[in-house]
mmCIF file of C-alpha atoms and ligand atoms in Angstrom:
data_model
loop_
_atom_site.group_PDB
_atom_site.id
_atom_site.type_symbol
_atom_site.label_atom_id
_atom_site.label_comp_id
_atom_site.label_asym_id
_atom_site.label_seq_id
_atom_site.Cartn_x
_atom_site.Cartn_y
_atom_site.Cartn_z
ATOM 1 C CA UNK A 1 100.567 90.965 238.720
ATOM 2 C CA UNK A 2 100.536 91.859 242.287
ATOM 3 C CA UNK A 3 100.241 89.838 245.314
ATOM 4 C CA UNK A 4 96.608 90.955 246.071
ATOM 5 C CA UNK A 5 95.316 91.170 242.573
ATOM 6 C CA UNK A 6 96.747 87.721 242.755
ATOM 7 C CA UNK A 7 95.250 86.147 245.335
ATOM 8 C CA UNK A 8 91.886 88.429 244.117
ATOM 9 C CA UNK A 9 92.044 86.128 240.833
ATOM 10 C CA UNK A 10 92.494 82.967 242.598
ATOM 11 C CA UNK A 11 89.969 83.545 245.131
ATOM 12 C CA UNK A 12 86.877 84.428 242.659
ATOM 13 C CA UNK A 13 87.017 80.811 241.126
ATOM 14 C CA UNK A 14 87.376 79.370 244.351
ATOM 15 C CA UNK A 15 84.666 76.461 245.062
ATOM 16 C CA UNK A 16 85.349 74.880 248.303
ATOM 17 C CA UNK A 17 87.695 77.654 251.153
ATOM 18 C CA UNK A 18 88.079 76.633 254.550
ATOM 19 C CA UNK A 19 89.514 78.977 257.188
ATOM 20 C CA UNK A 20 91.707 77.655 260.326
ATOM 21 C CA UNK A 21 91.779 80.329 262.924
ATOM 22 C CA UNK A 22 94.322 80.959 265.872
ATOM 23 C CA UNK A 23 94.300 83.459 268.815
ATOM 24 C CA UNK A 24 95.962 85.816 266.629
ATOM 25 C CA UNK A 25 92.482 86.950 264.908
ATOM 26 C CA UNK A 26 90.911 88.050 267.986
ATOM 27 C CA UNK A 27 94.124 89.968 268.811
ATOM 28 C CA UNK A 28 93.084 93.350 267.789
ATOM 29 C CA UNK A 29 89.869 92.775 269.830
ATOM 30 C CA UNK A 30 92.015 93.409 272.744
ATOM 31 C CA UNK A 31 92.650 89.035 273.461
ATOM 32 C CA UNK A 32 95.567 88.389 274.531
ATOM 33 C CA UNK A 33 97.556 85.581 272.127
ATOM 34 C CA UNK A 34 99.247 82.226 273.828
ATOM 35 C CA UNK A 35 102.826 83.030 272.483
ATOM 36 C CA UNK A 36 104.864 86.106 271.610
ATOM 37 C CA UNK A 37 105.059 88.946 273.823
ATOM 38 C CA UNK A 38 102.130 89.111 275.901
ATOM 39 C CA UNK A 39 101.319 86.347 275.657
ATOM 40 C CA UNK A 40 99.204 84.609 278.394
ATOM 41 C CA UNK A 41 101.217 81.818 278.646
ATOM 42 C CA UNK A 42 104.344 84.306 279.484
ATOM 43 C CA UNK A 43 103.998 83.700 283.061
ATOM 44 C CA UNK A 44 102.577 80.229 283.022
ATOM 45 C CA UNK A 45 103.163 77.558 280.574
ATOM 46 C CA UNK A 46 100.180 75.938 279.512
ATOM 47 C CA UNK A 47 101.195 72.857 280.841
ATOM 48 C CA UNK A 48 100.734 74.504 283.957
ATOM 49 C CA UNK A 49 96.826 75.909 282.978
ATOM 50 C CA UNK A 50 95.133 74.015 280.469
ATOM 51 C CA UNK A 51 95.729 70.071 281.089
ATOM 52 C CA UNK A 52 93.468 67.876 283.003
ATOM 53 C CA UNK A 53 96.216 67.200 285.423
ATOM 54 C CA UNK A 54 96.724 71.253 285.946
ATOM 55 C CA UNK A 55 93.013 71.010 286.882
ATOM 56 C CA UNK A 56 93.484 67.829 289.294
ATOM 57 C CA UNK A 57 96.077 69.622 290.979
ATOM 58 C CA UNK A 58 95.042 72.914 291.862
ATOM 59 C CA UNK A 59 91.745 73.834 290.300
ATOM 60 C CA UNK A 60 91.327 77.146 291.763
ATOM 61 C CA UNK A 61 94.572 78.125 290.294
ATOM 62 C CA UNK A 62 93.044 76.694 286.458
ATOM 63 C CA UNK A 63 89.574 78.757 287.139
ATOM 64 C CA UNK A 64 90.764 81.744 287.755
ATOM 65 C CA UNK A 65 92.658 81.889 284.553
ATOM 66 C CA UNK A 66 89.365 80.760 283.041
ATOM 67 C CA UNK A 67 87.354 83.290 284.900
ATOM 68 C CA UNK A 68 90.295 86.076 283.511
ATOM 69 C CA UNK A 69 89.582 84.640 279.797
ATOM 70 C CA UNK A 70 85.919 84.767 280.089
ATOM 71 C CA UNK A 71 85.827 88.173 281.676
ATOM 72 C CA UNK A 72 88.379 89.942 278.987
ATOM 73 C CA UNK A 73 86.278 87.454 276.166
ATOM 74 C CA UNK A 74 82.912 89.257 277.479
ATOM 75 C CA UNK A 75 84.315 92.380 277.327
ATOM 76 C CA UNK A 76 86.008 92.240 273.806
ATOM 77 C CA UNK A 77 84.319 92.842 270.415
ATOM 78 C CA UNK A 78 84.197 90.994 267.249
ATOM 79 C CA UNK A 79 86.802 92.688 265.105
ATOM 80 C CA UNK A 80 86.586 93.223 260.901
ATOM 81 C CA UNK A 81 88.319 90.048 260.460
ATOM 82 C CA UNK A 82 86.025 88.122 262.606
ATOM 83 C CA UNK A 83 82.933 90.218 260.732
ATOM 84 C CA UNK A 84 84.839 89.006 257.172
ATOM 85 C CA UNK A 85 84.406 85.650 258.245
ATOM 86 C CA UNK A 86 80.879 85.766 259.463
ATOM 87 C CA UNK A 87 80.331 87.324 254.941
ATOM 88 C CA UNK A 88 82.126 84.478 253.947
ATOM 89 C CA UNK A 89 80.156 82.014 255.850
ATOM 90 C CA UNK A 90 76.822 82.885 254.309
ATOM 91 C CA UNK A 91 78.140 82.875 250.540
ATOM 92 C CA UNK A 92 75.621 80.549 248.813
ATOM 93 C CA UNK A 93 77.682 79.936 245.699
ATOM 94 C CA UNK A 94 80.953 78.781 247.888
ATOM 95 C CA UNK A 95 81.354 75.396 249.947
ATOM 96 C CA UNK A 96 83.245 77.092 253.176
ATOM 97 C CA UNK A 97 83.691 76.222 256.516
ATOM 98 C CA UNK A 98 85.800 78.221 259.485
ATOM 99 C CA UNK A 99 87.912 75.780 261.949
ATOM 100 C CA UNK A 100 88.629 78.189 265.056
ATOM 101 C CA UNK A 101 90.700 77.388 267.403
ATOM 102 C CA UNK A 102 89.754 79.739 269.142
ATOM 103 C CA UNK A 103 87.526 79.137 272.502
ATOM 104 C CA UNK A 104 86.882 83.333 272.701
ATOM 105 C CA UNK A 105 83.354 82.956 271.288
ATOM 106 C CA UNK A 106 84.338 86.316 268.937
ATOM 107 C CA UNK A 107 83.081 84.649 266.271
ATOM 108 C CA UNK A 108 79.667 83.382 267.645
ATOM 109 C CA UNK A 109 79.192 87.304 268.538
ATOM 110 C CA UNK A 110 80.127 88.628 265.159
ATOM 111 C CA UNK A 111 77.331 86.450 263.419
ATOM 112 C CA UNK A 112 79.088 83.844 262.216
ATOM 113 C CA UNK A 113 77.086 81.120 260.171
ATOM 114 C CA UNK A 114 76.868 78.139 263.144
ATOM 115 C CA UNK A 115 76.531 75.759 260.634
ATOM 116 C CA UNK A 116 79.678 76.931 259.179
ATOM 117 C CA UNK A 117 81.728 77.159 262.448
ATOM 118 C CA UNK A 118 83.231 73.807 263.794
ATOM 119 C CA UNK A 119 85.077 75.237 267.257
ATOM 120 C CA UNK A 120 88.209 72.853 267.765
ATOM 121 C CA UNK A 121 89.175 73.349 271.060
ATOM 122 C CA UNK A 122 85.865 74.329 272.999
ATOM 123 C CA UNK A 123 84.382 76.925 274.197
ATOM 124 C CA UNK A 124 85.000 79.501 277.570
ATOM 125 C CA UNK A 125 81.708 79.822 277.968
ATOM 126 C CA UNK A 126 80.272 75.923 277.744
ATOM 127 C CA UNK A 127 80.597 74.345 281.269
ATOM 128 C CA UNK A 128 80.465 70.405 281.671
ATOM 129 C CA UNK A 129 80.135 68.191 285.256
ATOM 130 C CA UNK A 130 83.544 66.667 285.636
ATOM 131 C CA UNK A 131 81.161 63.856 287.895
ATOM 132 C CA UNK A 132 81.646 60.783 285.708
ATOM 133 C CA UNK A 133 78.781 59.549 286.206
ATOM 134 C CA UNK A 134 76.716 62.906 285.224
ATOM 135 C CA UNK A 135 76.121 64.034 282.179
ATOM 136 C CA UNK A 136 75.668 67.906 282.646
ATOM 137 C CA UNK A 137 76.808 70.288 280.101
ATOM 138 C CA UNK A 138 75.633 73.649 279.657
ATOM 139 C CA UNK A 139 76.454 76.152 276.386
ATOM 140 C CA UNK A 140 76.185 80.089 276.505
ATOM 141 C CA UNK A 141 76.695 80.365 279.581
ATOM 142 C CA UNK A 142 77.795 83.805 280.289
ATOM 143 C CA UNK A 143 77.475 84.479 284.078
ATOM 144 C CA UNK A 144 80.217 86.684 285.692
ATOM 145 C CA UNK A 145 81.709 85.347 288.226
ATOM 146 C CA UNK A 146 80.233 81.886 288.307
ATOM 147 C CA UNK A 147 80.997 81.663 292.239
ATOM 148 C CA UNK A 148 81.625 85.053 294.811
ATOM 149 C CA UNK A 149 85.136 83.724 295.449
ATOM 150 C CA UNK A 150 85.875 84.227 291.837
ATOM 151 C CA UNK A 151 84.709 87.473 292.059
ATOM 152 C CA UNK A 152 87.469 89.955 292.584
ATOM 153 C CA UNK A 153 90.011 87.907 290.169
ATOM 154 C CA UNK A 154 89.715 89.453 286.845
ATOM 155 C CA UNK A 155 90.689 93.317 287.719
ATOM 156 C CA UNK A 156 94.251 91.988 288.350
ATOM 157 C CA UNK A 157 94.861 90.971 285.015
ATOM 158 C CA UNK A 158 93.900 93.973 283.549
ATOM 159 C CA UNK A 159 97.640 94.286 281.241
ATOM 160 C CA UNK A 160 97.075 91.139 279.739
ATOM 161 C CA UNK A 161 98.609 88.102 280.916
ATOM 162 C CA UNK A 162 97.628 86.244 283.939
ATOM 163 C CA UNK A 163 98.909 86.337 287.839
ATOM 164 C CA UNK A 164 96.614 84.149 289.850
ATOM 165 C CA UNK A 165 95.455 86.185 293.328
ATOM 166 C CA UNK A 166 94.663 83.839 295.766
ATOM 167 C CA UNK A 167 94.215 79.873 296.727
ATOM 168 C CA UNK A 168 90.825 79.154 296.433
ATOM 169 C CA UNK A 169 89.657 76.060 297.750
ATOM 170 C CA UNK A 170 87.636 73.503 295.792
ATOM 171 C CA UNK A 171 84.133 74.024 297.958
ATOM 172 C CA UNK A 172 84.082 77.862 296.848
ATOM 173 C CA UNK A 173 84.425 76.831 292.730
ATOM 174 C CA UNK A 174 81.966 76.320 290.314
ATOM 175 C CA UNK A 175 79.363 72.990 291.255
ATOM 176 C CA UNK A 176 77.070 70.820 288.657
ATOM 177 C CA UNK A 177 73.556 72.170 289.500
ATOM 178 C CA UNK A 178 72.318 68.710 288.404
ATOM 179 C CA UNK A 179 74.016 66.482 290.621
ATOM 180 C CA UNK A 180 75.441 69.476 293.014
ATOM 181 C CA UNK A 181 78.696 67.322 293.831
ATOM 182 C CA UNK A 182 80.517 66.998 290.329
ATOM 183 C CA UNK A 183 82.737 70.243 290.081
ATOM 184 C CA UNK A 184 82.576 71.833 286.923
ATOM 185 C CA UNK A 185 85.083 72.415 284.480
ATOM 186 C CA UNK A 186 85.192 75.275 281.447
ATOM 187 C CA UNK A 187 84.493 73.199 278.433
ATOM 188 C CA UNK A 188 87.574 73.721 276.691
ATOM 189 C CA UNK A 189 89.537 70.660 275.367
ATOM 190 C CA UNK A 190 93.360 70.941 277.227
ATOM 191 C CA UNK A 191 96.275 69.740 276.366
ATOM 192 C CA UNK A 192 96.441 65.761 276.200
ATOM 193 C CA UNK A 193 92.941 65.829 275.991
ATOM 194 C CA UNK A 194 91.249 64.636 272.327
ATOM 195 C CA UNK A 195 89.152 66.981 269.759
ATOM 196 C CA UNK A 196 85.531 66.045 269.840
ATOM 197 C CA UNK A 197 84.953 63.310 267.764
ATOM 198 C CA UNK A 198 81.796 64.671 266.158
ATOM 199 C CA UNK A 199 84.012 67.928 265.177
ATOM 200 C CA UNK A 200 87.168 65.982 264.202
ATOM 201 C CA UNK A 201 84.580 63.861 261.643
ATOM 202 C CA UNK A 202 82.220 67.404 260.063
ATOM 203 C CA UNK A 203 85.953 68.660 258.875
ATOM 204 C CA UNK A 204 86.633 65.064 257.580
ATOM 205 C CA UNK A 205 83.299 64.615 255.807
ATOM 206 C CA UNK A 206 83.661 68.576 254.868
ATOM 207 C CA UNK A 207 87.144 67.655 252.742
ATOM 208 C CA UNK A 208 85.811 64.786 251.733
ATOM 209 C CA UNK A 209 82.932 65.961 249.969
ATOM 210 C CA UNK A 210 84.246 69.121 248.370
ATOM 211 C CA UNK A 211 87.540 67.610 247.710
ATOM 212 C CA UNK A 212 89.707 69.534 245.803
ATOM 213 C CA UNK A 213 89.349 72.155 248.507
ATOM 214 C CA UNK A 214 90.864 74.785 246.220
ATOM 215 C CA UNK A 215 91.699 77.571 249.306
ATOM 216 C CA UNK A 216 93.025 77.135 253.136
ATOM 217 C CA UNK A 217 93.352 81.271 254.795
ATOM 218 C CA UNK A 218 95.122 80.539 257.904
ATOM 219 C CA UNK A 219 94.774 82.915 259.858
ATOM 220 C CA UNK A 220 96.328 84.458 263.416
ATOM 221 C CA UNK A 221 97.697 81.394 264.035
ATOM 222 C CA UNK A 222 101.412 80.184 264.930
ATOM 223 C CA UNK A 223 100.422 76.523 263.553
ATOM 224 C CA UNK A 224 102.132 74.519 266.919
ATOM 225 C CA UNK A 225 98.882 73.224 268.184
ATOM 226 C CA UNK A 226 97.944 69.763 267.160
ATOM 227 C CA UNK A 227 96.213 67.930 265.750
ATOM 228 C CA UNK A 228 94.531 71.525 264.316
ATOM 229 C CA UNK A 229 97.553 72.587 262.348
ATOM 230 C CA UNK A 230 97.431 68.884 260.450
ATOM 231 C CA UNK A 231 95.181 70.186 258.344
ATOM 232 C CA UNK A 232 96.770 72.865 256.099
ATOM 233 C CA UNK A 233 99.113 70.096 254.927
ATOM 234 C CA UNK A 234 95.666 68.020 254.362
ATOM 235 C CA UNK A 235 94.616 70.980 251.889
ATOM 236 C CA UNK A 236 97.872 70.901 250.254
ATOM 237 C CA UNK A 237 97.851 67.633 249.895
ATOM 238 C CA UNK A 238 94.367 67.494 247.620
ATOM 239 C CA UNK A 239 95.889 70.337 245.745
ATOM 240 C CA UNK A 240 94.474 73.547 247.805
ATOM 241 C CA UNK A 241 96.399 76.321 247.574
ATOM 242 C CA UNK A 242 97.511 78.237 251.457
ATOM 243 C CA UNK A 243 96.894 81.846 252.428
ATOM 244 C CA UNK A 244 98.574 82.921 255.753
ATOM 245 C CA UNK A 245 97.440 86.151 257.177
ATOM 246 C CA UNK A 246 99.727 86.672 260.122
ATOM 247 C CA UNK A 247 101.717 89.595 261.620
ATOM 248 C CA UNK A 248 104.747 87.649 261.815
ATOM 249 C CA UNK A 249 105.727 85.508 259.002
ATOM 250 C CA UNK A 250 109.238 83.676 259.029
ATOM 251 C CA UNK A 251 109.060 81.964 256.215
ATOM 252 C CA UNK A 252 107.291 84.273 253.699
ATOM 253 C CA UNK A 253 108.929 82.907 250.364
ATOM 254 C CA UNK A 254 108.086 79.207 251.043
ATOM 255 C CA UNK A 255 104.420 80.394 251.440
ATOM 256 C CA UNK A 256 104.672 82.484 248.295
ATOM 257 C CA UNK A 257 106.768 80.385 246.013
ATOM 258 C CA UNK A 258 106.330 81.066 242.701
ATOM 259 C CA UNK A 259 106.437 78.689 239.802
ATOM 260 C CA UNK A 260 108.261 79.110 236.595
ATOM 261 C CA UNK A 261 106.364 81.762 235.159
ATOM 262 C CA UNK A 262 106.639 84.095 238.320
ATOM 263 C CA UNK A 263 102.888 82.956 239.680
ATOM 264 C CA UNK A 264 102.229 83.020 243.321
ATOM 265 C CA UNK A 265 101.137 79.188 244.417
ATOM 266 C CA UNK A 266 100.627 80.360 248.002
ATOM 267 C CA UNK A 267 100.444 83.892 249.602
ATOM 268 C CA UNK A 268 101.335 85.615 252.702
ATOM 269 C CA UNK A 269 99.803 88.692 253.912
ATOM 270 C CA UNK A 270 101.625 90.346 257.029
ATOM 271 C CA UNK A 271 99.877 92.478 259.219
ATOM 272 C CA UNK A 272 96.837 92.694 261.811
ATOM 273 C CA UNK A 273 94.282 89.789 260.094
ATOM 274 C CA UNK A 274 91.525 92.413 260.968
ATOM 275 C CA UNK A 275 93.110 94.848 258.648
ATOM 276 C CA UNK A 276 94.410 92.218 255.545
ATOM 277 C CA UNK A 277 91.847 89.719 256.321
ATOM 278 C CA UNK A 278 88.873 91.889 255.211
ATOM 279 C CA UNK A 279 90.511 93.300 252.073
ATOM 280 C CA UNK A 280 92.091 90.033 250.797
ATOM 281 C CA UNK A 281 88.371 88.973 250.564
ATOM 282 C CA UNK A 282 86.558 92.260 249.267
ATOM 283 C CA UNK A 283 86.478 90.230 245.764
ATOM 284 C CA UNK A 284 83.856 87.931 247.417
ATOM 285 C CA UNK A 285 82.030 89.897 250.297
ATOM 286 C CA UNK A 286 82.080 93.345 249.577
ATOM 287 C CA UNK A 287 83.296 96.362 252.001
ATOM 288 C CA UNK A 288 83.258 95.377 255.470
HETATM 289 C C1 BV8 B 1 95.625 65.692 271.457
HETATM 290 C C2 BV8 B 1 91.952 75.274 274.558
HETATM 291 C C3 BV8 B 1 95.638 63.349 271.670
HETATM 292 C C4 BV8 B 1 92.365 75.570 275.956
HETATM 293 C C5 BV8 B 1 93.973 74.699 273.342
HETATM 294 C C6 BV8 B 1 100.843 65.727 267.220
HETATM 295 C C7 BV8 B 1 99.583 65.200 266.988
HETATM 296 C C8 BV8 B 1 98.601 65.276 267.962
HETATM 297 C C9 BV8 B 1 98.870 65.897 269.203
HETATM 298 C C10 BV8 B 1 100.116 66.422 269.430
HETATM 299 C C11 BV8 B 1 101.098 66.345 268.453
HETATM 300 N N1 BV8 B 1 102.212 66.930 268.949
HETATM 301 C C12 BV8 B 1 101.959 67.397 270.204
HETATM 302 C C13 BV8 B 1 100.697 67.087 270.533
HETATM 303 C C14 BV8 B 1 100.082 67.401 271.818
HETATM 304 C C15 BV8 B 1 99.363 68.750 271.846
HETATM 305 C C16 BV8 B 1 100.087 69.846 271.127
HETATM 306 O O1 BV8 B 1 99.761 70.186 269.999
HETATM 307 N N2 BV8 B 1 101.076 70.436 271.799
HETATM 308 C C17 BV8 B 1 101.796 71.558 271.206
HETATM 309 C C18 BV8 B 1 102.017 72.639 272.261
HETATM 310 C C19 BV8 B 1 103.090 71.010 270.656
HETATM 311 N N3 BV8 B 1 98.033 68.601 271.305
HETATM 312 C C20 BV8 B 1 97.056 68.198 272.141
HETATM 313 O O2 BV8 B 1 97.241 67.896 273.300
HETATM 314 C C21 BV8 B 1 95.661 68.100 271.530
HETATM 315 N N4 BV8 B 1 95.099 66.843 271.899
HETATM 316 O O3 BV8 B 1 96.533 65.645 270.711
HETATM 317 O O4 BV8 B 1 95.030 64.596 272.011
HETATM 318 C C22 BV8 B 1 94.735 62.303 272.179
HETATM 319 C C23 BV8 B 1 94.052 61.506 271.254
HETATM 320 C C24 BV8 B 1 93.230 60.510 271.743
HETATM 321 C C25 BV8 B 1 93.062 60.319 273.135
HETATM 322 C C26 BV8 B 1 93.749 61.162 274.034
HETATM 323 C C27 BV8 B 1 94.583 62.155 273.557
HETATM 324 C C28 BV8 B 1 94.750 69.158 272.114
HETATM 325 C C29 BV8 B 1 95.226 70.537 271.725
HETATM 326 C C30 BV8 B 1 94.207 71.605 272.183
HETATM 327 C C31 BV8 B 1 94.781 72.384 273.341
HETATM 328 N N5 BV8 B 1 93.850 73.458 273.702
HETATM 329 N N6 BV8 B 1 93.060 75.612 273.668
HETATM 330 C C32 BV8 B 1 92.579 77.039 276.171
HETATM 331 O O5 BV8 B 1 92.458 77.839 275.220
HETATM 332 O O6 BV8 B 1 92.835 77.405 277.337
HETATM 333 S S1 BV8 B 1 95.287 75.148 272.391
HETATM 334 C C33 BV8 B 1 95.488 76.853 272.397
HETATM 335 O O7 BV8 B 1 96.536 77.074 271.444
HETATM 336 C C34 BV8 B 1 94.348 77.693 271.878
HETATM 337 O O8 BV8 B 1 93.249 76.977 271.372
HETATM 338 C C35 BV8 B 1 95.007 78.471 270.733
HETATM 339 O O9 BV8 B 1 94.122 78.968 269.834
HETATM 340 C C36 BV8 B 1 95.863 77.394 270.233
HETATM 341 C C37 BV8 B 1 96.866 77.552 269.157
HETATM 342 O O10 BV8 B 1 97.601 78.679 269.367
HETATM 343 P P1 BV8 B 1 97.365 79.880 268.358
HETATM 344 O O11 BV8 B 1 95.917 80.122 268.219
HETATM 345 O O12 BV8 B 1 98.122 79.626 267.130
HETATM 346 O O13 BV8 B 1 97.942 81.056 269.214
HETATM 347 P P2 BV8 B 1 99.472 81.498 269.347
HETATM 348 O O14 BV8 B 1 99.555 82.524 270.426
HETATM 349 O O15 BV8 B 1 100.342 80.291 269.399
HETATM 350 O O16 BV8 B 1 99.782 82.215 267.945
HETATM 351 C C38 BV8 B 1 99.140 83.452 267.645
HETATM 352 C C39 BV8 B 1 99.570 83.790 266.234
HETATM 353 O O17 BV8 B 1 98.908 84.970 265.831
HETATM 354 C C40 BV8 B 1 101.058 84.051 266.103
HETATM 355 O O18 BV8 B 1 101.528 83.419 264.928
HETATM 356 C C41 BV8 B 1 101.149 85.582 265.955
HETATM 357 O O19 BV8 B 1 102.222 85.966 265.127
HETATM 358 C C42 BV8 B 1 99.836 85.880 265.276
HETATM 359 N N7 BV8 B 1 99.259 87.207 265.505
HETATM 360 C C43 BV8 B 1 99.322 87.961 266.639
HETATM 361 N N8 BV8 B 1 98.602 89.093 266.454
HETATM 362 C C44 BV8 B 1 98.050 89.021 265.205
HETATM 363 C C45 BV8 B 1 98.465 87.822 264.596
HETATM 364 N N9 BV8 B 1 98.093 87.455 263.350
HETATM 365 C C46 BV8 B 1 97.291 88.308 262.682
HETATM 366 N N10 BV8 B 1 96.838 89.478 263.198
HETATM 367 C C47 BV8 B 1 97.203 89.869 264.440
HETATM 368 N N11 BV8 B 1 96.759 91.043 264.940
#
């Protein structure tokens, strides 16, 4: 039996799937990934962008790389693995959830079922008061540019990875309209900085109560972020089987071992996820 047919079998007597999503699925909507070749991090590490202290220190440098993400996210469309997703999420007869860690919104655009979507690591285009004593935080919010001085900054960065243009200083960035003195920061969780609590326990109580969780597709994603990659071992470890969907894929056999009677206990397909992703899960939502 092929790989597909396979996976096909598996996947139609699935009862519980949940999807964990890197940058890599919104690649072919023209987003640039984190690592690999241009990758946005190629010039800058993302120490250097996407930690509170990278903020503290030069915060016009951090919100123009922002403002480049959220212009090239507002620009880019949902692509046919994000639209696969958004099937999967409204299958009555499956208990499924997507874990994205992306913060591109792609999936919000292409329909996605919100109350299947938990979104690890924030969102571009929430903004939150970084005033401790406010409690400001706005969703959806898709103005371009947030301030004049972060006009111009986006047509620089048109082949894909980031060069900042200019110092900008703090009075010309983004302010809380609430309390008009806390700055405001994209609502993105950085690097030292926890997952929501009220995301990290949905995906607890969602393996807990469909435990086995018989399917993890992980998808477009190079598995180095933590605590996010934790849980394809957590599927494997209440008996879930793993589906990677990735263009590169180093280790394809362990993914793919086989037991003793040649059958595939994991698979890998290679390629653009908005080419496999879709026709891995035909089976279940049809033609995209
Ligand atoms: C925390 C938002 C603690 C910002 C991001 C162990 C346990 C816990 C933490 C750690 C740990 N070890 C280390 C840590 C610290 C750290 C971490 O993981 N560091 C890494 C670098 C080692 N983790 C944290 O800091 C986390 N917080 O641990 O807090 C704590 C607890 C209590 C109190 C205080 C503190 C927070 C991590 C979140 C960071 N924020 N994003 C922003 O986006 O600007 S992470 C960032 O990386 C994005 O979210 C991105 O999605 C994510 C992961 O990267 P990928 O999505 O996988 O992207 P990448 O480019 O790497 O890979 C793309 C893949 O796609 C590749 O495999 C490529 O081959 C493939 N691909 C390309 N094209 C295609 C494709 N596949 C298919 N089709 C294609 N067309």
């Amino acid at each position: 039996m092929d790989k597909l047919e396979s996976f096909r079998n598996y996947l139609k007597n699935c009862k519980s799937i949940i999807s964990l999503c890197g940058a890599g699925l919104s690649a072919s909507s023209g987003l640039p990934t984190f690592r690999g070749s241009g990758g946005l991090w190629k010039n800058y590490s993302s120490i250097d962008l996407a930690t509170p202290d990278a903020f503290h220190t030069d915060a016009g440098l951090v919100w123009q790389f922002y403002t480049f993400r959220r212009h090239a996210a507002l620009k880019a469309k949902p692509n046919n693995g994000h639209k696969a997703l958004s099937k999967l999420s409204y299958l009555e007869n499956i208990n499924y959830l997507t874990l994205t860690q992306n913060v591109d919104n792609a999936s919000r655009i292409a329909k996605h079922n919100p109350k299947k979507l938990l979104e690890l690591h924030g969102n571009l285009f929430t903004l939150s008061c970084t005033n401790f004593m406010c409690t400001f935080k706005e969703e959806q919010n898709y103005n371009h540019p947030l301030t004049p001085a972060l006009a111009d900054c986006e047509d620089e960065f048109s082949e894909g990875s980031f060069q900042p243009v200019k110092e900008i200083p703090e009075s010309e960035l983004p302010h809380c309209p609430r309390c008009n003195t806390g700055l405001l920061r994209p609502g993105v969780v950085w690097f030292g900085e926890p997952l929501p609590l009220k995301v990290i326990d949905k995906v607890d109580e969602f393996l807990v109560k469909n435990d086995p969780i018989n399917l993890i597709l992980v998808i477009g994603t190079s598995q180095s972020v933590w605590p996010a990659a934790a849980y394809i071992d957590r599927v494997k470890q209440q008996g879930g089987k793993v589906a990677v969907f990735n263009t590169e894929i180093p280790d394809m056999e362990t993914v793919e071992n086989k037991n003793a009677k040649g059958e595939y206990q994991g698979w890998a397909f290679k390629g653009d996820a908005a080419i496999t992703l879709p026709l891995a899960l035909e089976a279940l939502i049809g033609k995209i």
